[in-house]
Amino acid sequence: MASTQDFNGRWALVTGASAGIGAALARELARHGAKLILTARRRDRLEALAAELKAKGTEVRIVTADLNDPTAPQKIYDATEGLAGAGLAVDILINNAGLGQYGAFCSSPIDQELSQVRVNCEAMVHLTRLFVPRMVQRRRGWVLVLASTASFQPMPYLSTYAATKAFDRFFALGLAAEVARFGVKVTALCPGRTESEFFEVAHAGAFKGKNLPTAEDLARHAVAALARGQRTLIPYFRGRFRAFLIRFLPVGLITRYVEKAARPVQ
Ligand SMILES: NC(=O)c1ccc[n+]([C@@H]2O[C@H](COP(=O)([O-])OP(=O)(O)OC[C@H]3O[C@@H](n4cnc5c(N)ncnc54)[C@H](OP(=O)(O)O)[C@@H]3O)[C@@H](O)[C@H]2O)c1
């Protein structure tokens, strides 16, 4: 029976480990005995988390990288599992790094729009392509892909973000079916709004809401789902209900409703 005990002593690479859900996933994996490779751009944040985890006896490495840079995934691979690197067998890949950008598409900074595609999609595919073949060879591995409840319908004023998350979810589901027979498990994690820095980064503070689930609680659900090989996890009832309901509504109707509800105040 698969359990989180399988993570004990294995290397886990967590992207976006400097904040929010990524930091919580790193802590939760460490709690189950995994060794951690933390990556993001903010080295000070990674060092603080590494010090905290090391104090509890976890082996930790840090690789700073900007996933806007198309060469970053290869650099991360080379520094860890690659032949010239540290020779670490990464059995757990957590594709968590991501960002959104709220606002009218036509006036949104183009770099912010493209960064969502690069970080949320391109870098995620690139890292997965680098690390999963070795997992397949070893007949063992776990991959978590951060999708979102935003992956279930178009979201005007977060158009690029929702589209990247639909990509992430479908990619995870397709890959899960491909690699299951080699003992590799892939989970698409689809949280709704969760406490983190996401809304500040996305300039969407007005939509954050109150009493959100914590990243720590989400991470507990996510790591358990990953261990049991659950292909999709929508962690809370509200998100599950929404994803279920949306199946029976015309997509045009939902999109028009979201456009009115989310339209920026002029
Ligand atoms: N919070 C929510 O409500 C929510 C809901 C559904 C899905 N999600 C997804 O959950 C994931 C984590 O988001 P979060 O909520 O934890 O947001 P967050 O607190 O803003 O954390 C985002 C993480 O991604 C990293 N990141 C962003 N751009 C990067 C880049 N160019 N290169 C490398 N790392 C980068 C950040 O690190 P640096 O800035 O240090 O590089 C940070 O560690 C994202 O994929 C997001 O789409 C979040």
GROMACS .gro file of C-alpha atoms and ligand atoms in nm:
model
  314
    1MET     CA    1   0.000   0.000   0.000
    2ALA     CA    2   0.154   0.332  -0.110
    3SER     CA    3   0.211   0.580   0.170
    4THR     CA    4   0.409   0.892   0.249
    5GLN     CA    5   0.665   0.661   0.413
    6ASP     CA    6   0.785   0.594   0.057
    7PHE     CA    7   0.926   0.949   0.056
    8ASN     CA    8   1.163   0.874   0.343
    9GLY     CA    9   1.526   0.926   0.239
   10ARG     CA   10   1.441   1.027  -0.121
   11TRP     CA   11   1.542   1.353  -0.292
   12ALA     CA   12   1.259   1.594  -0.370
   13LEU     CA   13   1.307   1.899  -0.594
   14VAL     CA   14   1.063   2.181  -0.516
   15THR     CA   15   1.035   2.478  -0.754
   16GLY     CA   16   0.906   2.803  -0.609
   17ALA     CA   17   1.021   2.694  -0.264
   18SER     CA   18   1.088   3.050  -0.145
   19ALA     CA   19   0.725   3.129  -0.057
   20GLY     CA   20   0.367   3.016  -0.012
   21ILE     CA   21   0.262   2.672  -0.129
   22GLY     CA   22   0.613   2.568  -0.239
   23ALA     CA   23   0.766   2.637   0.101
   24ALA     CA   24   0.478   2.450   0.267
   25LEU     CA   25   0.522   2.152   0.033
   26ALA     CA   26   0.895   2.144   0.113
   27ARG     CA   27   0.824   2.143   0.489
   28GLU     CA   28   0.561   1.871   0.450
   29LEU     CA   29   0.792   1.648   0.242
   30ALA     CA   30   1.069   1.700   0.498
   31ARG     CA   31   0.824   1.595   0.770
   32HIS     CA   32   0.792   1.265   0.585
   33GLY     CA   33   1.167   1.218   0.570
   34ALA     CA   34   1.244   1.346   0.219
   35LYS     CA   35   1.571   1.525   0.140
   36LEU     CA   36   1.511   1.860  -0.024
   37ILE     CA   37   1.644   2.055  -0.322
   38LEU     CA   38   1.495   2.402  -0.300
   39THR     CA   39   1.484   2.630  -0.601
   40ALA     CA   40   1.350   2.982  -0.674
   41ARG     CA   41   1.502   3.325  -0.744
   42ARG     CA   42   1.520   3.466  -0.386
   43ARG     CA   43   1.827   3.307  -0.233
   44ASP     CA   44   1.778   3.466   0.113
   45ARG     CA   45   1.436   3.304   0.143
   46LEU     CA   46   1.571   2.966   0.032
   47GLU     CA   47   1.858   2.992   0.281
   48ALA     CA   48   1.619   3.072   0.566
   49LEU     CA   49   1.402   2.770   0.481
   50ALA     CA   50   1.708   2.550   0.438
   51ALA     CA   51   1.838   2.655   0.783
   52GLU     CA   52   1.498   2.577   0.938
   53LEU     CA   53   1.484   2.232   0.776
   54LYS     CA   54   1.848   2.148   0.851
   55ALA     CA   55   1.788   2.231   1.217
   56LYS     CA   56   1.530   1.952   1.214
   57GLY     CA   57   1.777   1.706   1.057
   58THR     CA   58   1.676   1.733   0.689
   59GLU     CA   59   1.946   1.724   0.421
   60VAL     CA   60   1.895   2.030   0.198
   61ARG     CA   61   2.050   2.176  -0.118
   62ILE     CA   62   1.973   2.511  -0.279
   63VAL     CA   63   1.978   2.598  -0.649
   64THR     CA   64   1.882   2.957  -0.734
   65ALA     CA   65   1.729   2.991  -1.078
   66ASP     CA   66   1.498   3.221  -1.271
   67LEU     CA   67   1.256   3.004  -1.465
   68ASN     CA   68   1.198   3.290  -1.710
   69ASP     CA   69   1.537   3.191  -1.845
   70PRO     CA   70   1.489   2.903  -2.091
   71THR     CA   71   1.827   2.757  -1.990
   72ALA     CA   72   1.735   2.741  -1.618
   73PRO     CA   73   1.577   2.392  -1.615
   74GLN     CA   74   1.890   2.239  -1.771
   75LYS     CA   75   2.108   2.425  -1.515
   76ILE     CA   76   1.893   2.289  -1.229
   77TYR     CA   77   1.919   1.937  -1.373
   78ASP     CA   78   2.296   1.968  -1.427
   79ALA     CA   79   2.346   2.086  -1.067
   80THR     CA   80   2.152   1.796  -0.920
   81GLU     CA   81   2.087   1.477  -1.114
   82GLY     CA   82   2.300   1.546  -1.423
   83LEU     CA   83   2.625   1.358  -1.470
   84ALA     CA   84   2.840   1.665  -1.397
   85GLY     CA   85   2.625   1.755  -1.097
   86ALA     CA   86   2.590   1.622  -0.747
   87GLY     CA   87   2.467   1.281  -0.864
   88LEU     CA   88   2.140   1.315  -0.675
   89ALA     CA   89   1.859   1.081  -0.778
   90VAL     CA   90   1.555   1.306  -0.779
   91ASP     CA   91   1.257   1.079  -0.717
   92ILE     CA   92   1.007   1.353  -0.635
   93LEU     CA   93   0.956   1.652  -0.864
   94ILE     CA   94   0.732   1.930  -0.737
   95ASN     CA   95   0.646   2.169  -1.023
   96ASN     CA   96   0.509   2.446  -0.806
   97ALA     CA   97   0.666   2.776  -0.924
   98GLY     CA   98   0.410   2.997  -1.088
   99LEU     CA   99   0.258   3.340  -1.116
  100GLY     CA  100  -0.054   3.517  -1.233
  101GLN     CA  101  -0.130   3.866  -1.361
  102TYR     CA  102  -0.471   4.025  -1.306
  103GLY     CA  103  -0.593   4.299  -1.541
  104ALA     CA  104  -0.710   4.377  -1.892
  105PHE     CA  105  -0.497   4.176  -2.133
  106CYS     CA  106  -0.457   4.467  -2.377
  107SER     CA  107  -0.288   4.692  -2.120
  108SER     CA  108  -0.106   4.427  -1.919
  109PRO     CA  109   0.278   4.435  -1.936
  110ILE     CA  110   0.375   4.191  -2.207
  111ASP     CA  111   0.662   4.052  -1.999
  112GLN     CA  112   0.417   3.956  -1.724
  113GLU     CA  113   0.194   3.776  -1.975
  114LEU     CA  114   0.484   3.587  -2.132
  115SER     CA  115   0.640   3.509  -1.795
  116GLN     CA  116   0.326   3.315  -1.700
  117VAL     CA  117   0.362   3.099  -2.011
  118ARG     CA  118   0.736   3.052  -1.955
  119VAL     CA  119   0.727   2.974  -1.582
  120ASN     CA  120   0.387   2.801  -1.548
  121CYS     CA  121   0.416   2.595  -1.868
  122GLU     CA  122   0.749   2.594  -2.054
  123ALA     CA  123   0.979   2.552  -1.754
  124MET     CA  124   0.743   2.294  -1.602
  125VAL     CA  125   0.748   2.084  -1.920
  126HIS     CA  126   1.126   2.125  -1.953
  127LEU     CA  127   1.199   2.017  -1.595
  128THR     CA  128   0.961   1.724  -1.624
  129ARG     CA  129   1.123   1.614  -1.952
  130LEU     CA  130   1.465   1.625  -1.785
  131PHE     CA  131   1.382   1.441  -1.462
  132VAL     CA  132   1.109   1.191  -1.555
  133PRO     CA  133   1.311   0.967  -1.792
  134ARG     CA  134   1.542   0.875  -1.500
  135MET     CA  135   1.238   0.802  -1.284
  136VAL     CA  136   1.106   0.574  -1.558
  137GLN     CA  137   1.443   0.395  -1.571
  138ARG     CA  138   1.438   0.349  -1.194
  139ARG     CA  139   1.071   0.236  -1.208
  140ARG     CA  140   0.994   0.482  -0.931
  141GLY     CA  141   0.895   0.849  -0.906
  142TRP     CA  142   0.639   1.110  -0.811
  143VAL     CA  143   0.555   1.432  -0.997
  144LEU     CA  144   0.327   1.704  -0.866
  145VAL     CA  145   0.202   1.972  -1.106
  146LEU     CA  146   0.041   2.284  -0.962
  147ALA     CA  147  -0.272   2.348  -1.164
  148SER     CA  148  -0.566   2.535  -1.009
  149THR     CA  149  -0.944   2.549  -0.997
  150ALA     CA  150  -0.879   2.823  -1.258
  151SER     CA  151  -0.801   2.536  -1.497
  152PHE     CA  152  -1.169   2.441  -1.525
  153GLN     CA  153  -1.301   2.749  -1.708
  154PRO     CA  154  -1.175   3.058  -1.895
  155MET     CA  155  -1.111   3.353  -1.666
  156PRO     CA  156  -1.134   3.698  -1.826
  157TYR     CA  157  -0.878   3.939  -1.676
  158LEU     CA  158  -0.672   3.637  -1.573
  159SER     CA  159  -0.694   3.496  -1.925
  160THR     CA  160  -0.333   3.391  -1.967
  161TYR     CA  161  -0.311   3.254  -1.613
  162ALA     CA  162  -0.622   3.034  -1.642
  163ALA     CA  163  -0.504   2.908  -1.981
  164THR     CA  164  -0.163   2.812  -1.837
  165LYS     CA  165  -0.334   2.622  -1.557
  166ALA     CA  166  -0.558   2.434  -1.804
  167PHE     CA  167  -0.237   2.341  -1.987
  168ASP     CA  168  -0.076   2.225  -1.661
  169ARG     CA  169  -0.372   2.008  -1.563
  170PHE     CA  170  -0.406   1.841  -1.904
  171PHE     CA  171  -0.031   1.789  -1.927
  172ALA     CA  172  -0.028   1.619  -1.586
  173LEU     CA  173  -0.322   1.395  -1.674
  174GLY     CA  174  -0.169   1.289  -2.005
  175LEU     CA  175   0.172   1.222  -1.855
  176ALA     CA  176   0.018   1.031  -1.562
  177ALA     CA  177  -0.140   0.788  -1.807
  178GLU     CA  178   0.188   0.748  -2.000
  179VAL     CA  179   0.418   0.673  -1.710
  180ALA     CA  180   0.193   0.485  -1.466
  181ARG     CA  181   0.307   0.146  -1.600
  182PHE     CA  182   0.667   0.239  -1.511
  183GLY     CA  183   0.582   0.307  -1.147
  184VAL     CA  184   0.582   0.687  -1.182
  185LYS     CA  185   0.288   0.874  -1.030
  186VAL     CA  186   0.173   1.216  -1.147
  187THR     CA  187  -0.075   1.436  -0.959
  188ALA     CA  188  -0.243   1.754  -1.082
  189LEU     CA  189  -0.305   1.967  -0.775
  190CYS     CA  190  -0.600   2.204  -0.829
  191PRO     CA  191  -0.635   2.435  -0.529
  192GLY     CA  192  -0.877   2.723  -0.510
  193ARG     CA  193  -0.767   3.046  -0.342
  194THR     CA  194  -0.501   2.969  -0.083
  195GLU     CA  195  -0.309   3.191   0.160
  196SER     CA  196   0.021   3.293  -0.007
  197GLU     CA  197   0.189   3.587  -0.184
  198PHE     CA  198   0.015   3.496  -0.509
  199PHE     CA  199  -0.246   3.774  -0.498
  200GLU     CA  200   0.011   4.047  -0.428
  201VAL     CA  201   0.231   3.926  -0.714
  202ALA     CA  202  -0.073   3.905  -0.946
  203HIS     CA  203  -0.201   4.252  -0.844
  204ALA     CA  204  -0.525   4.079  -0.751
  205GLY     CA  205  -0.547   4.172  -0.382
  206ALA     CA  206  -0.915   4.263  -0.419
  207PHE     CA  207  -0.998   3.898  -0.500
  208LYS     CA  208  -0.801   3.741  -0.220
  209GLY     CA  209  -1.091   3.709   0.026
  210LYS     CA  210  -1.074   3.617   0.392
  211ASN     CA  211  -1.022   3.296   0.587
  212LEU     CA  212  -0.847   3.118   0.304
  213PRO     CA  213  -0.708   2.767   0.354
  214THR     CA  214  -0.345   2.780   0.461
  215ALA     CA  215  -0.063   2.662   0.238
  216GLU     CA  216   0.031   2.419   0.519
  217ASP     CA  217  -0.310   2.250   0.518
  218LEU     CA  218  -0.305   2.232   0.138
  219ALA     CA  219   0.043   2.077   0.146
  220ARG     CA  220  -0.075   1.802   0.383
  221HIS     CA  221  -0.353   1.703   0.142
  222ALA     CA  222  -0.123   1.733  -0.160
  223VAL     CA  223   0.161   1.518  -0.027
  224ALA     CA  224  -0.083   1.246   0.082
  225ALA     CA  225  -0.249   1.249  -0.264
  226LEU     CA  226   0.091   1.234  -0.435
  227ALA     CA  227   0.190   0.931  -0.227
  228ARG     CA  228  -0.123   0.740  -0.319
  229GLY     CA  229  -0.094   0.834  -0.687
  230GLN     CA  230  -0.417   1.031  -0.707
  231ARG     CA  231  -0.422   1.188  -1.053
  232THR     CA  232  -0.629   1.497  -0.971
  233LEU     CA  233  -0.667   1.660  -0.634
  234ILE     CA  234  -0.917   1.941  -0.581
  235PRO     CA  235  -0.855   1.974  -0.211
  236TYR     CA  236  -1.168   2.135  -0.068
  237PHE     CA  237  -1.544   2.086  -0.109
  238ARG     CA  238  -1.601   2.434  -0.256
  239GLY     CA  239  -1.356   2.373  -0.541
  240ARG     CA  240  -1.485   2.021  -0.604
  241PHE     CA  241  -1.843   2.146  -0.616
  242ARG     CA  242  -1.749   2.425  -0.858
  243ALA     CA  243  -1.555   2.191  -1.088
  244PHE     CA  244  -1.852   1.950  -1.087
  245LEU     CA  245  -2.113   2.220  -1.153
  246ILE     CA  246  -1.918   2.376  -1.438
  247ARG     CA  247  -1.950   2.053  -1.637
  248PHE     CA  248  -2.323   2.116  -1.678
  249LEU     CA  249  -2.310   2.487  -1.768
  250PRO     CA  250  -2.237   2.638  -2.113
  251VAL     CA  251  -1.880   2.773  -2.111
  252GLY     CA  252  -1.995   3.100  -2.275
  253LEU     CA  253  -2.238   3.165  -1.990
  254ILE     CA  254  -1.975   3.114  -1.719
  255THR     CA  255  -1.720   3.324  -1.906
  256ARG     CA  256  -1.964   3.615  -1.946
  257TYR     CA  257  -2.044   3.596  -1.576
  258VAL     CA  258  -1.674   3.600  -1.478
  259GLU     CA  259  -1.608   3.889  -1.719
  260LYS     CA  260  -1.868   4.103  -1.541
  261ALA     CA  261  -1.763   3.997  -1.191
  262ALA     CA  262  -1.389   4.042  -1.247
  263ARG     CA  263  -1.384   4.351  -1.474
  264PRO     CA  264  -1.132   4.602  -1.332
  265VAL     CA  265  -1.279   4.925  -1.198
  266GLN     CA  266  -1.190   5.205  -1.448
  267LIG     N1  267  -0.237   3.085  -0.388
  267LIG     C1  268  -0.340   3.046  -0.460
  267LIG     O1  269  -0.454   3.090  -0.437
  267LIG     C2  270  -0.320   2.944  -0.571
  267LIG     C3  271  -0.434   2.876  -0.618
  267LIG     C4  272  -0.418   2.782  -0.718
  267LIG     C5  273  -0.292   2.754  -0.769
  267LIG     N2  274  -0.184   2.822  -0.721
  267LIG     C6  275  -0.052   2.789  -0.780
  267LIG     O2  276   0.036   2.754  -0.675
  267LIG     C7  277   0.171   2.777  -0.717
  267LIG     C8  278   0.247   2.848  -0.606
  267LIG     O3  279   0.192   2.977  -0.589
  267LIG     P1  280   0.176   3.046  -0.446
  267LIG     O4  281   0.032   3.066  -0.423
  267LIG     O5  282   0.257   2.978  -0.344
  267LIG     O6  283   0.239   3.190  -0.483
  267LIG     P2  284   0.363   3.270  -0.422
  267LIG     O7  285   0.352   3.278  -0.274
  267LIG     O8  286   0.366   3.398  -0.501
  267LIG     O9  287   0.489   3.178  -0.462
  267LIG     C9  288   0.529   3.164  -0.595
  267LIG    C10  289   0.662   3.092  -0.600
  267LIG    O10  290   0.700   3.078  -0.738
  267LIG    C11  291   0.833   3.126  -0.753
  267LIG     N3  292   0.853   3.188  -0.884
  267LIG    C12  293   0.777   3.283  -0.944
  267LIG     N4  294   0.834   3.323  -1.057
  267LIG    C13  295   0.951   3.253  -1.069
  267LIG    C14  296   1.057   3.253  -1.164
  267LIG     N5  297   1.058   3.337  -1.270
  267LIG     N6  298   1.161   3.169  -1.145
  267LIG    C15  299   1.164   3.085  -1.037
  267LIG     N7  300   1.067   3.082  -0.944
  267LIG    C16  301   0.963   3.166  -0.959
  267LIG    C17  302   0.850   3.230  -0.642
  267LIG    O11  303   0.989   3.241  -0.607
  267LIG     P3  304   1.083   3.367  -0.633
  267LIG    O12  305   0.995   3.489  -0.643
  267LIG    O13  306   1.176   3.369  -0.515
  267LIG    O14  307   1.153   3.333  -0.760
  267LIG    C18  308   0.771   3.168  -0.528
  267LIG    O15  309   0.853   3.080  -0.456
  267LIG    C19  310   0.162   2.854  -0.849
  267LIG    O16  311   0.185   2.766  -0.956
  267LIG    C20  312   0.018   2.904  -0.850
  267LIG    O17  313  -0.031   2.920  -0.981
  267LIG    C21  314  -0.195   2.915  -0.623
   0.00000   0.00000   0.00000
